[in-house]
CSV table of C-alpha atoms and ligand atoms in Angstrom, one decimal:
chain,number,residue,atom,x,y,z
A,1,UNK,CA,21.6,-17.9,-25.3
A,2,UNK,CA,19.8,-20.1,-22.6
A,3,UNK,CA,16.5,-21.1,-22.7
A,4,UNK,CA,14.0,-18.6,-21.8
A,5,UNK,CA,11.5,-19.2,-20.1
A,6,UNK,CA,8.6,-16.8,-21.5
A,7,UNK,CA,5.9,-16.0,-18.6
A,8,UNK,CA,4.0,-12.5,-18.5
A,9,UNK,CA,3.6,-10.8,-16.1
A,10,UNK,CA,6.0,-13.0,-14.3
A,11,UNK,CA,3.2,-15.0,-13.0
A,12,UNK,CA,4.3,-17.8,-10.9
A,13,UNK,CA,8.0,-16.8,-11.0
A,14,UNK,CA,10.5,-17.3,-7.9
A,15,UNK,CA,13.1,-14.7,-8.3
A,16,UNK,CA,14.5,-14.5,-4.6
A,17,UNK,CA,14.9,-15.4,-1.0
A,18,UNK,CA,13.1,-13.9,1.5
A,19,UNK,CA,12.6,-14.1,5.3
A,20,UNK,CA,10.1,-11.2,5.7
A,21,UNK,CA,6.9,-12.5,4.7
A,22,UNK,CA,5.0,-16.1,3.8
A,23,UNK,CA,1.6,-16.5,1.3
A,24,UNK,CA,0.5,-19.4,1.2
A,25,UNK,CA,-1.9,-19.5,-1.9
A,26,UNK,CA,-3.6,-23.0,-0.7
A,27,UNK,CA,-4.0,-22.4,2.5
A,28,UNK,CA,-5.1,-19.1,1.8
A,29,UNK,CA,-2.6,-18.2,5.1
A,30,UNK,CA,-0.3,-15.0,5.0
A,31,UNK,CA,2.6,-14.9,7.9
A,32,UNK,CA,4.8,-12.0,8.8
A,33,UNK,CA,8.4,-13.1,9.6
A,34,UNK,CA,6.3,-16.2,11.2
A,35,UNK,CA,3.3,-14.4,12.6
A,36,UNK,CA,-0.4,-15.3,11.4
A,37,UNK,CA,-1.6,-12.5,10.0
A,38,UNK,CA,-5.2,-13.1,12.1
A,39,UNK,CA,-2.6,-12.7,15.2
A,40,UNK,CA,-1.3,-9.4,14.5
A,41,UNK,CA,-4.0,-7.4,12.4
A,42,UNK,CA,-6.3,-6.7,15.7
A,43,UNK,CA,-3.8,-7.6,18.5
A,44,UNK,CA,-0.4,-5.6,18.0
A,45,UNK,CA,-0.3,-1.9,17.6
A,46,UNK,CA,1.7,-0.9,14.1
A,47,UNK,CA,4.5,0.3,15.7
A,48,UNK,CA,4.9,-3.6,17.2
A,49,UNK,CA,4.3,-4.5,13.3
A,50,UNK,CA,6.6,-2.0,12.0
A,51,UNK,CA,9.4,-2.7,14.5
A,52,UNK,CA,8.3,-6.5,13.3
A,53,UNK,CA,9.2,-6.2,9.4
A,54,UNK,CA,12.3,-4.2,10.1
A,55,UNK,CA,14.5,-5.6,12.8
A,56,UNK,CA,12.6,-9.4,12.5
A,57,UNK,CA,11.5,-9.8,15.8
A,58,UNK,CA,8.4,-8.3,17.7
A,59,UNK,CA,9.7,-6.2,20.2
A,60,UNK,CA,10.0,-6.3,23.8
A,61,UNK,CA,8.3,-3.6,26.0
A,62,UNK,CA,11.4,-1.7,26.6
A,63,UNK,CA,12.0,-2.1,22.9
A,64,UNK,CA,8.4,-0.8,21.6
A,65,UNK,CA,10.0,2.2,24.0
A,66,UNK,CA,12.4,2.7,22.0
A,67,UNK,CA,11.0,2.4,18.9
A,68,UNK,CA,8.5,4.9,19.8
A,69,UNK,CA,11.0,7.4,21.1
A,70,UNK,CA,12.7,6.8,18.0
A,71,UNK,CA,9.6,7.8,15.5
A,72,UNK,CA,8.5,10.4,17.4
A,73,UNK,CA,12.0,11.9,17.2
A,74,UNK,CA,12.7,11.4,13.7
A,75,UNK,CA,9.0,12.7,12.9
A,76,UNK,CA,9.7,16.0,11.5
A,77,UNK,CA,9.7,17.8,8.1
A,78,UNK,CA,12.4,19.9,7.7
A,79,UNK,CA,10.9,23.8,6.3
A,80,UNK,CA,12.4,23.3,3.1
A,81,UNK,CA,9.7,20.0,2.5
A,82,UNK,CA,7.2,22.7,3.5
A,83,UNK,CA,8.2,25.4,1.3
A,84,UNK,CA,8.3,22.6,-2.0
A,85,UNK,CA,4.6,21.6,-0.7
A,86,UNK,CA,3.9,25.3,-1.2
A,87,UNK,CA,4.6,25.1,-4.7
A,88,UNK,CA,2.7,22.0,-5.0
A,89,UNK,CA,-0.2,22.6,-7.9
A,90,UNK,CA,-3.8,21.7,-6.3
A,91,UNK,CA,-4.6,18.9,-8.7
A,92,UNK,CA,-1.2,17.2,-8.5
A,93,UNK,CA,-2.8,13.5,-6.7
A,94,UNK,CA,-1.7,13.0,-3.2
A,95,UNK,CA,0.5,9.9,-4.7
A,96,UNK,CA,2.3,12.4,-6.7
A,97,UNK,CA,3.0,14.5,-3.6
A,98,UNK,CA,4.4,11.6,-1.9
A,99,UNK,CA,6.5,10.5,-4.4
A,100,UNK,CA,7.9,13.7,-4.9
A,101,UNK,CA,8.1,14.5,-1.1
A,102,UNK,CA,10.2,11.2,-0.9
A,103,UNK,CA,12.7,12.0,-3.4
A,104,UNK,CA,12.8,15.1,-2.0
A,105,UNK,CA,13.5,14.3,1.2
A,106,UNK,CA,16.2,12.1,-0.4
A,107,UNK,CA,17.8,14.6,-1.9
A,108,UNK,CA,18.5,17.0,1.6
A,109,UNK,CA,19.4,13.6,3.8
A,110,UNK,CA,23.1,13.3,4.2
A,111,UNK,CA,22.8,9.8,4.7
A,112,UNK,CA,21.4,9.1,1.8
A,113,UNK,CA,24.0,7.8,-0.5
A,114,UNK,CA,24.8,4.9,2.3
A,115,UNK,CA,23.5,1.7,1.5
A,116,UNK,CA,24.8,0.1,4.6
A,117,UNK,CA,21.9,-2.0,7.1
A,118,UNK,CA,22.7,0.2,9.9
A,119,UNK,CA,22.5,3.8,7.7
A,120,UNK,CA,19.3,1.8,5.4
A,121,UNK,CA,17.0,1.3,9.1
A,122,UNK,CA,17.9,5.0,10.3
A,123,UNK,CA,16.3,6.3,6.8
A,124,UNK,CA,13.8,3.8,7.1
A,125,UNK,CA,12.2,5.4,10.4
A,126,UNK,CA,12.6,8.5,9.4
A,127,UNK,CA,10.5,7.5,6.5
A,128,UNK,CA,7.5,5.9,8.8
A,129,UNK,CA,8.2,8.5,11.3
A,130,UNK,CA,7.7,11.6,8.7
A,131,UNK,CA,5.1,9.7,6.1
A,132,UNK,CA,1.9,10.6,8.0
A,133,UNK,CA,3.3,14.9,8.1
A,134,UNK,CA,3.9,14.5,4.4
A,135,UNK,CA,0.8,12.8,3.7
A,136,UNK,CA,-1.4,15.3,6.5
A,137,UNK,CA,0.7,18.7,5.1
A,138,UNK,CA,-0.3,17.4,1.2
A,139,UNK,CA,-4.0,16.6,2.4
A,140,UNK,CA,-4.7,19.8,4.8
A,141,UNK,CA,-3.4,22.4,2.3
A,142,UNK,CA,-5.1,21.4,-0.1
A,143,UNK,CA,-8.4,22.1,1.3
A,144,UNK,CA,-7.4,25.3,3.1
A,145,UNK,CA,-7.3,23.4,6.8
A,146,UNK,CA,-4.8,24.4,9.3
A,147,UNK,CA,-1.7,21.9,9.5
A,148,UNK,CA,-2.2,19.9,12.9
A,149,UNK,CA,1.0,19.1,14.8
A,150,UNK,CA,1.7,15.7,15.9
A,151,UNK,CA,-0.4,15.0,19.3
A,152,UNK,CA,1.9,14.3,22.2
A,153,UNK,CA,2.0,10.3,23.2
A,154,UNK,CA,-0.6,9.0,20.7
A,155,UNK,CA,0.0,6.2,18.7
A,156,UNK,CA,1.1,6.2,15.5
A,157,UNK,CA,-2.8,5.4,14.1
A,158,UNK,CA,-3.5,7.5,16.0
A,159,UNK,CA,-1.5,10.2,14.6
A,160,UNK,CA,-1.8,9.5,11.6
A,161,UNK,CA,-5.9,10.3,12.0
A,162,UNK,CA,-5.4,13.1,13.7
A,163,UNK,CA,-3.1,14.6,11.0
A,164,UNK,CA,-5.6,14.0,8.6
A,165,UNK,CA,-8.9,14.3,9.9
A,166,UNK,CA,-8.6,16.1,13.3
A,167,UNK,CA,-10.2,13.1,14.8
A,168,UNK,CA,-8.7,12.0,17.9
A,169,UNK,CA,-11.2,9.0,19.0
A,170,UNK,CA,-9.8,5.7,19.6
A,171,UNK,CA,-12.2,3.9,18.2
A,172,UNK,CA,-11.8,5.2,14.8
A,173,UNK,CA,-8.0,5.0,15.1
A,174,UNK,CA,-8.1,1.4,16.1
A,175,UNK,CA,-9.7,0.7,12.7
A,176,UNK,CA,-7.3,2.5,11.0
A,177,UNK,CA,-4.6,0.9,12.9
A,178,UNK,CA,-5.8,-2.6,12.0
A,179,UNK,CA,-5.9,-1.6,8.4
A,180,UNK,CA,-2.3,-0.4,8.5
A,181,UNK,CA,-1.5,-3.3,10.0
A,182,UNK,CA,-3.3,-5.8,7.1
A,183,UNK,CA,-1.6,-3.0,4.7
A,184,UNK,CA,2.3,-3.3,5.7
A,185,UNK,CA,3.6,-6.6,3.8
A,186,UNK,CA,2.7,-8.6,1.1
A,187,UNK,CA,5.5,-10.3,-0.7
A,188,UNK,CA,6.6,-9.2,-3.7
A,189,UNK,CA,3.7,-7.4,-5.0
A,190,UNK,CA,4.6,-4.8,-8.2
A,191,UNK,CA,5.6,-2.2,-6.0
A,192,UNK,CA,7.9,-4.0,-3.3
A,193,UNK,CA,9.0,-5.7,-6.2
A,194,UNK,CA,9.9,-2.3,-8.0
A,195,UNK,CA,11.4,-1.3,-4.5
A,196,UNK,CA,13.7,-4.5,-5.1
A,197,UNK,CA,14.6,-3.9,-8.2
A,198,UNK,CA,16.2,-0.1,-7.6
A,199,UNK,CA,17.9,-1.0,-4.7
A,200,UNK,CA,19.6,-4.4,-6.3
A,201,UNK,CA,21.5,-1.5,-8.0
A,202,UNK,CA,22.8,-0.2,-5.2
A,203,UNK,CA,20.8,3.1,-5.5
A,204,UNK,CA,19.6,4.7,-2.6
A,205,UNK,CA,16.5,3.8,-0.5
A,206,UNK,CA,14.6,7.2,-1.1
A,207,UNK,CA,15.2,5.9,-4.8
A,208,UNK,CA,13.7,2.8,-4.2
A,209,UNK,CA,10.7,3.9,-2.3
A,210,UNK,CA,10.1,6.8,-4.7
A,211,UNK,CA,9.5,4.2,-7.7
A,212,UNK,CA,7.1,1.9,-5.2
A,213,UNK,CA,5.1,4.5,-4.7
A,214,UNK,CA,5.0,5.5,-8.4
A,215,UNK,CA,4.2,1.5,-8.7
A,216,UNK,CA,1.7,1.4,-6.0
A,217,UNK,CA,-0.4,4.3,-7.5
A,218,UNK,CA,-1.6,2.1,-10.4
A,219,UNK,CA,-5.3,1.2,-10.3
A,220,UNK,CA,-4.4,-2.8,-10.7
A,221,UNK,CA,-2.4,-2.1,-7.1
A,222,UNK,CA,-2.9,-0.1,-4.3
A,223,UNK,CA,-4.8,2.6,-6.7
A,224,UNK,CA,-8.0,0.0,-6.4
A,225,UNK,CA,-8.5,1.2,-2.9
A,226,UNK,CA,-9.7,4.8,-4.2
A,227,UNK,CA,-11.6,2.9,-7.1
A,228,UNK,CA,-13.6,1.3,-4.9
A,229,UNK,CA,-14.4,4.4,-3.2
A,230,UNK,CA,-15.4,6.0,-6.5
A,231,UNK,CA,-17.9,2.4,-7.5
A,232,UNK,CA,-19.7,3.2,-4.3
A,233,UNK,CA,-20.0,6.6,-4.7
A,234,UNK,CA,-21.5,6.0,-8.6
A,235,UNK,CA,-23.5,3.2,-6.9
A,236,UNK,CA,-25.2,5.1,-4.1
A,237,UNK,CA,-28.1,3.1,-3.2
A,238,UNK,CA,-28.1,-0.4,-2.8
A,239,UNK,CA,-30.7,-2.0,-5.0
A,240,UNK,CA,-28.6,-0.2,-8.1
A,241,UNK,CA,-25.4,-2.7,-6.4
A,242,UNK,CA,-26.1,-5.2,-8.9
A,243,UNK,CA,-27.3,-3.8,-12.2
A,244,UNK,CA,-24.7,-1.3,-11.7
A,245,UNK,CA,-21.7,-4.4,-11.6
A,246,UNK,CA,-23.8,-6.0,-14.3
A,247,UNK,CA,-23.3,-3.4,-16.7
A,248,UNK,CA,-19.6,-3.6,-15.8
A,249,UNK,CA,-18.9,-6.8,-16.3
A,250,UNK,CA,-21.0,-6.8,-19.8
A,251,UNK,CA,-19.1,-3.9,-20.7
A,252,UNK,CA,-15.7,-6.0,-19.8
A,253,UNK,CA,-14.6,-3.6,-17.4
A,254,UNK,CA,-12.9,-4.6,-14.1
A,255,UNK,CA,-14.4,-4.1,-11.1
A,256,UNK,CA,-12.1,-2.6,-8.5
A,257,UNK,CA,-11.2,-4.5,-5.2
A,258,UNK,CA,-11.5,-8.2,-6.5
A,259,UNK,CA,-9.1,-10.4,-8.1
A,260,UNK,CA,-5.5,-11.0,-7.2
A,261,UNK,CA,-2.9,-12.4,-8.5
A,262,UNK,CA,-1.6,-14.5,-5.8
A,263,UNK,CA,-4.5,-15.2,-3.9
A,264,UNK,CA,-6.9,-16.9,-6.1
A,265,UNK,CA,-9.4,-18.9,-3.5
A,266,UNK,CA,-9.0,-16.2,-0.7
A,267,UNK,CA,-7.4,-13.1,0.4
A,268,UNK,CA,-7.1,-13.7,4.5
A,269,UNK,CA,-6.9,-9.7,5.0
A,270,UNK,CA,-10.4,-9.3,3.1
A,271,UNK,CA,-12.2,-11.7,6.0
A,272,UNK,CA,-10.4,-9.4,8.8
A,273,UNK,CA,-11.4,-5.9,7.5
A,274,UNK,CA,-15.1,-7.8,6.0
A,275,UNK,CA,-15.5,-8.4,10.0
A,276,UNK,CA,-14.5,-4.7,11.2
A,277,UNK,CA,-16.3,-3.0,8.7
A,278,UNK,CA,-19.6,-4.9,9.2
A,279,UNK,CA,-19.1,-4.2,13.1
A,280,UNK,CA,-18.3,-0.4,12.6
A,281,UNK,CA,-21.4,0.0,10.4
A,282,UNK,CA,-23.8,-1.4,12.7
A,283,UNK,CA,-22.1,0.9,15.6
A,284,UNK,CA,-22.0,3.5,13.3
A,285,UNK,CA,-25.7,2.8,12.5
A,286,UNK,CA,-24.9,3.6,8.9
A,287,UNK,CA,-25.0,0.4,6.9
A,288,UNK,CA,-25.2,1.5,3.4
A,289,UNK,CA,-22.1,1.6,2.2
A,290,UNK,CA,-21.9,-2.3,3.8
A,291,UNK,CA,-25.0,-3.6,2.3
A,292,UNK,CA,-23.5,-2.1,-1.1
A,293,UNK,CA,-20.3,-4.0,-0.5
A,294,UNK,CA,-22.1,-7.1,0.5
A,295,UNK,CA,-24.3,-7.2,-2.9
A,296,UNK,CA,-21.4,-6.4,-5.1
A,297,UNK,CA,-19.5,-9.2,-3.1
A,298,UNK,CA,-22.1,-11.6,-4.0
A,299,UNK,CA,-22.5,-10.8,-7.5
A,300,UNK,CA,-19.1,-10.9,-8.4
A,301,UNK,CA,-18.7,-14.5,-7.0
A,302,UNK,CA,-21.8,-15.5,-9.2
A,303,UNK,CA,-20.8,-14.0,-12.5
A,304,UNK,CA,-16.8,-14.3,-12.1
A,305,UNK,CA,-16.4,-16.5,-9.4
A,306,UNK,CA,-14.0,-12.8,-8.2
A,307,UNK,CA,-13.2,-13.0,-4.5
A,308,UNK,CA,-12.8,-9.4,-2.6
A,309,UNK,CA,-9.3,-8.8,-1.8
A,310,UNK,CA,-8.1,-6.3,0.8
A,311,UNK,CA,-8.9,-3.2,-1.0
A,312,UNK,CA,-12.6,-3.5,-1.0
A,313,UNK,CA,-13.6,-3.4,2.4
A,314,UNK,CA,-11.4,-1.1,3.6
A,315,UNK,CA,-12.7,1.0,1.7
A,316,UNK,CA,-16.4,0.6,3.6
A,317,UNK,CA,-13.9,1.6,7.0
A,318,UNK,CA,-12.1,4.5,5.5
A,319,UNK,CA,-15.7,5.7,4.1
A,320,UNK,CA,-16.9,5.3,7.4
A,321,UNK,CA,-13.9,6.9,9.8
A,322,UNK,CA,-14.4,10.1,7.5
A,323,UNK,CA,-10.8,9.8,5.8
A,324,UNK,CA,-11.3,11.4,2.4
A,325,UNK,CA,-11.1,9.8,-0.8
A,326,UNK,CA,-7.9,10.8,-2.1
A,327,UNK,CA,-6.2,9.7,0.7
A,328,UNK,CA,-6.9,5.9,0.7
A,329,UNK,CA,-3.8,4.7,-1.7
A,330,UNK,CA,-1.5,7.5,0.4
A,331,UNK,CA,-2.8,6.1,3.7
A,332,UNK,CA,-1.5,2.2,1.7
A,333,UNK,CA,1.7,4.2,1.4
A,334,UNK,CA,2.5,5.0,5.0
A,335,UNK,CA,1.6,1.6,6.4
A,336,UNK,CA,3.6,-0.4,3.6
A,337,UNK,CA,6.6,2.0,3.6
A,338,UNK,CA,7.6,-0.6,6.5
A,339,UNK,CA,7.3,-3.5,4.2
A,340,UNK,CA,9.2,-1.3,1.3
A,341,UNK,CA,11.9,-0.8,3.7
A,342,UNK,CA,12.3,-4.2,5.1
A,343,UNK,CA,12.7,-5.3,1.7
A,344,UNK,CA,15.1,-2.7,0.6
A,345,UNK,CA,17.1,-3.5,3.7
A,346,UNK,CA,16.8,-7.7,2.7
A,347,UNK,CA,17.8,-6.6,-0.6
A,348,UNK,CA,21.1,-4.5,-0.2
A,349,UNK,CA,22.4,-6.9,3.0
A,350,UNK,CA,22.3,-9.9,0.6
A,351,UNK,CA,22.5,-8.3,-3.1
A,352,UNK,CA,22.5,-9.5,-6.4
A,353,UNK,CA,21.5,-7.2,-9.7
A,354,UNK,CA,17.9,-8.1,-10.7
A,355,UNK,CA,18.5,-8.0,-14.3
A,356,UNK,CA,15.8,-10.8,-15.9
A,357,UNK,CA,15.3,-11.2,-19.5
A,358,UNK,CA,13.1,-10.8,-22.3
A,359,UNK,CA,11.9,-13.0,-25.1
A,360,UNK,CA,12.5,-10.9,-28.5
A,361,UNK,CA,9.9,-10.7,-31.1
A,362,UNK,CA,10.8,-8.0,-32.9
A,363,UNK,CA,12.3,-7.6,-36.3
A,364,UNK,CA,14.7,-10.0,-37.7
A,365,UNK,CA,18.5,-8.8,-38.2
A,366,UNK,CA,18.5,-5.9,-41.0
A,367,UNK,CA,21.5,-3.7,-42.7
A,368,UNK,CA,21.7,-0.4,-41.4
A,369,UNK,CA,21.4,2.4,-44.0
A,370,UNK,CA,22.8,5.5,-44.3
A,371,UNK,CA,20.2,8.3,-43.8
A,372,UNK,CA,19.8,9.7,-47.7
A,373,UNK,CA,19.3,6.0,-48.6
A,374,UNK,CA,16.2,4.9,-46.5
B,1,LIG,N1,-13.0,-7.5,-12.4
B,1,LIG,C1,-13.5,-8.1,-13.5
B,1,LIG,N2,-12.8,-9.1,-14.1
B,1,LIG,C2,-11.6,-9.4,-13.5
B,1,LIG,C3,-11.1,-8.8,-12.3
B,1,LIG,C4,-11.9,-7.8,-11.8
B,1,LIG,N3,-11.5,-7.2,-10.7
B,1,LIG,N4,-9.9,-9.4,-12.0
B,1,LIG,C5,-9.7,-10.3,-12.9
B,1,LIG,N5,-10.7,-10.4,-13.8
B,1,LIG,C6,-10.8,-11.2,-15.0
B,1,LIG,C7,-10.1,-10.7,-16.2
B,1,LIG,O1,-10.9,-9.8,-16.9
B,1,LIG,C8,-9.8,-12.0,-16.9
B,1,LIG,O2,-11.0,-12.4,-17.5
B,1,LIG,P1,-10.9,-13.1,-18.9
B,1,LIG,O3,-10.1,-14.4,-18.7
B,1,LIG,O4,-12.3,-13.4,-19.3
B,1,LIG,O5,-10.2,-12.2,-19.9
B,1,LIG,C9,-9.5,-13.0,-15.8
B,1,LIG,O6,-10.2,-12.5,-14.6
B,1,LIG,C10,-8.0,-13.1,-15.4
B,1,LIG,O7,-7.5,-11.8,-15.2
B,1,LIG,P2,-6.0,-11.4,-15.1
B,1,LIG,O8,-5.7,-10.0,-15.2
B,1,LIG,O9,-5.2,-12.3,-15.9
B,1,LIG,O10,-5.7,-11.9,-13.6
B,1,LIG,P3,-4.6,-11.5,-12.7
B,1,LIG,O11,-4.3,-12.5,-11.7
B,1,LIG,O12,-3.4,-11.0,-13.4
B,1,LIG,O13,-5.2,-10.1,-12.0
B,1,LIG,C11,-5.5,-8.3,-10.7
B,1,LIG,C12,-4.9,-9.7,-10.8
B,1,LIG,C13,-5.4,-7.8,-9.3
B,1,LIG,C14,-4.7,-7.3,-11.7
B,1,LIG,C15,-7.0,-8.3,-11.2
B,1,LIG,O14,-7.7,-9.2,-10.4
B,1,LIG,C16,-7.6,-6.9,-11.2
B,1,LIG,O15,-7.4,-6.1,-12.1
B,1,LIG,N6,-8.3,-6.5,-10.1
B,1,LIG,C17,-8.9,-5.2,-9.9
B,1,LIG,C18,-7.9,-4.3,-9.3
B,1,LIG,C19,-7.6,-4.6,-7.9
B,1,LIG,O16,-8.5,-4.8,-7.1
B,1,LIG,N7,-6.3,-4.5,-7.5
B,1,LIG,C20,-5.9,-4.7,-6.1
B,1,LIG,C21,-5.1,-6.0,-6.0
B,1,LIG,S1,-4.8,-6.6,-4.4
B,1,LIG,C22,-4.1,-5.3,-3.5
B,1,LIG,C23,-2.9,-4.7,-4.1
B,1,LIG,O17,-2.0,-5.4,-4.5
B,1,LIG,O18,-2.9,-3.5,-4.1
């Protein structure tokens, strides 16, 4: 055998190619196929994003269109999604629904066993396209509210906040949209990676989605979001802020929304949504969920030198556009299903088996022994 190089948690390791998206950990810079990420978070809509990461160019005018026509067309759940969300136990969490619901859908697609690029970007809008019903049929069940139906010509942030909330305002779904935006592609982070991994076998993209969203749910990943959601609620005022992170850190717990892996000096997203959710909170004229954030921000750069990544302020702008708790990770899951796909798609046009190895430390050779003789 080879030399292997041993290196947990794959830190620092290149496995692949990639056109889709650039980090620079230096500069502290994060590109989509070329585009600054400070251009497109508050300047395109997500579908010009979305149509971005899949087909690698923005789009033309007649092609956003399109695109639109297309998700609006393909966004529909067929009844048989319904009845399985009927059977759907109350405490199952909304990233176990959509998991589910994704290989679900998998299962009744015809198309599903294609791998080919043309066949992979069909199922990959009717992903995006039927995400937000999914995620808004899971959600509005579950506390007893009517199932909205998809309002005619609004945005997909739009949409998407209406499903959930009932909230048609474009103010609110602008911050969503520049969340989703910030939320679509980052590399090969666990669950993307995961994504890779399934489809380098040639399985199917519903498989490979279904295991990033398992991946995503993980409170190291896109599970944080929700965890921060839950500090400021245990936090409540902010003149606890600081004892409260305090007794975390003595306690060596982690402290949800800080840290990456990548990003060590600074997570560009985290200055983008920082900016929004100050700006909502002072329009909102309810800034206590801010001045939290800003004193758990400051402590964990004095005691751990911990930078906030993306995860922590959104979750001051989901707290404030009234999107409920449990639906922060999902909301991750419907913005980066266009990343997911794009890599999917990258994957199976150019594939090799991901198949790395592992450093054994486990028992030396020993003789086998009959079962009467052990
Ligand atoms: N709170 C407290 N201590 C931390 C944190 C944190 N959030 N993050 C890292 N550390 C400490 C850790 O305890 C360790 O300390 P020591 O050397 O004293 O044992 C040191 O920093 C290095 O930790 P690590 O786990 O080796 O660092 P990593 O680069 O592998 O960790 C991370 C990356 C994201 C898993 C970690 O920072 C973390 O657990 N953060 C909290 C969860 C979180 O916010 N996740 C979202 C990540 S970004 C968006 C996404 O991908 O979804």
């Amino acid at each position: 055998m080879e030399t292997v190089v041993h290196n947990p948690g794959l830190d620092g390791v290149v496995v692949g190619e990639s056109a889709i998206c650039q980090i620079d950990e230096t500069r502290g810079s994060l590109r989509y196929r070329g585009y600054a990420i400070e251009d497109l978070a508050e300047q395109a809509t997500f579908e010009e994003v979305s149509f971005l990461l899949l087909h690698g160019d923005l789009p033309s005018s007649c092609d956003l269109q399109e695109w639109q026509a297309e998700l609006t067309y393909a966004g529909s759940l067929p009844t048989v999604v319904g009845q399985f969300l009927q059977t759907v136990p109350s405490s199952a969490p909304l990233m176990d629904v959509l998991r589910t619901g994704v290989s679900f859908l998998g299962m009744i697609d015809t198309e599903a066993q294609d791998v080919s690029h043309e066949a992979n970007l069909r199922k990959a809008t009717r992903l995006l396209a039927q995400m937000p019903l999914l995620l808004s049929w899971a959600v509005r069940t579950r506390y007893d509210h009517p199932v909205l139906k998809v309002p005619a010509t609004k945005s997909f942030a739009q949409s998407l906040l209406y499903l959930l909330t009932g909230d048609l305002r474009e103010s609110h779904a602008k911050e969503l949209e520049v969340s989703l935006n910030l939320y679509a592609e980052h590399e090969l982070n666990a669950s993307t990676f995961a994504a890779r991994v399934t489809a380098s076998t040639l399985a199917d993209l519903y498989g490979a989605v279904t295991a990033a969203i398992a991946t995503l749910k993980g409170p190291l990943h896109g599970g944080a979001n929700e965890g921060v959601a839950e500090m400021f609620y245990a936090i409540r005022e902010p003149e606890e802020a600081q004892g409260w992170i305090h007794a975390k850190l003595r306690g060596k717990e982690r402290v949800m929304g800080f840290g990456h892996r990548v990003l060590k000096h600074e997570d560009p997203r985290s200055a983008i949504i920082k900016r929004r959710a100050k700006a909502l909170s002072q329009q909102a004229d309810e800034t206590r969920w801010y001045e939290i954030a800003e004193i758990i921000e400051r402590t964990m750069k004095e005691e751990k030198g911990l930078l906030p990544n993306l995860d922590f302020y959104t979750a001051v702008v989901y707290q404030l556009i009234g999107i409920p708790k449990q639906a922060f990770t999902p909301i991750f899951v419907t913005s980066r299903m266009s990343g997911w796909c794009a890599h999917i798609i990258e994957q199976q046009d150019h594939n090799r088996l991901i198949r790395p190895r592992a450093s054994y430390i486990g028992h030396p050779a020993r003789e086998f022994l009959y079962i009467g003789d052990r």
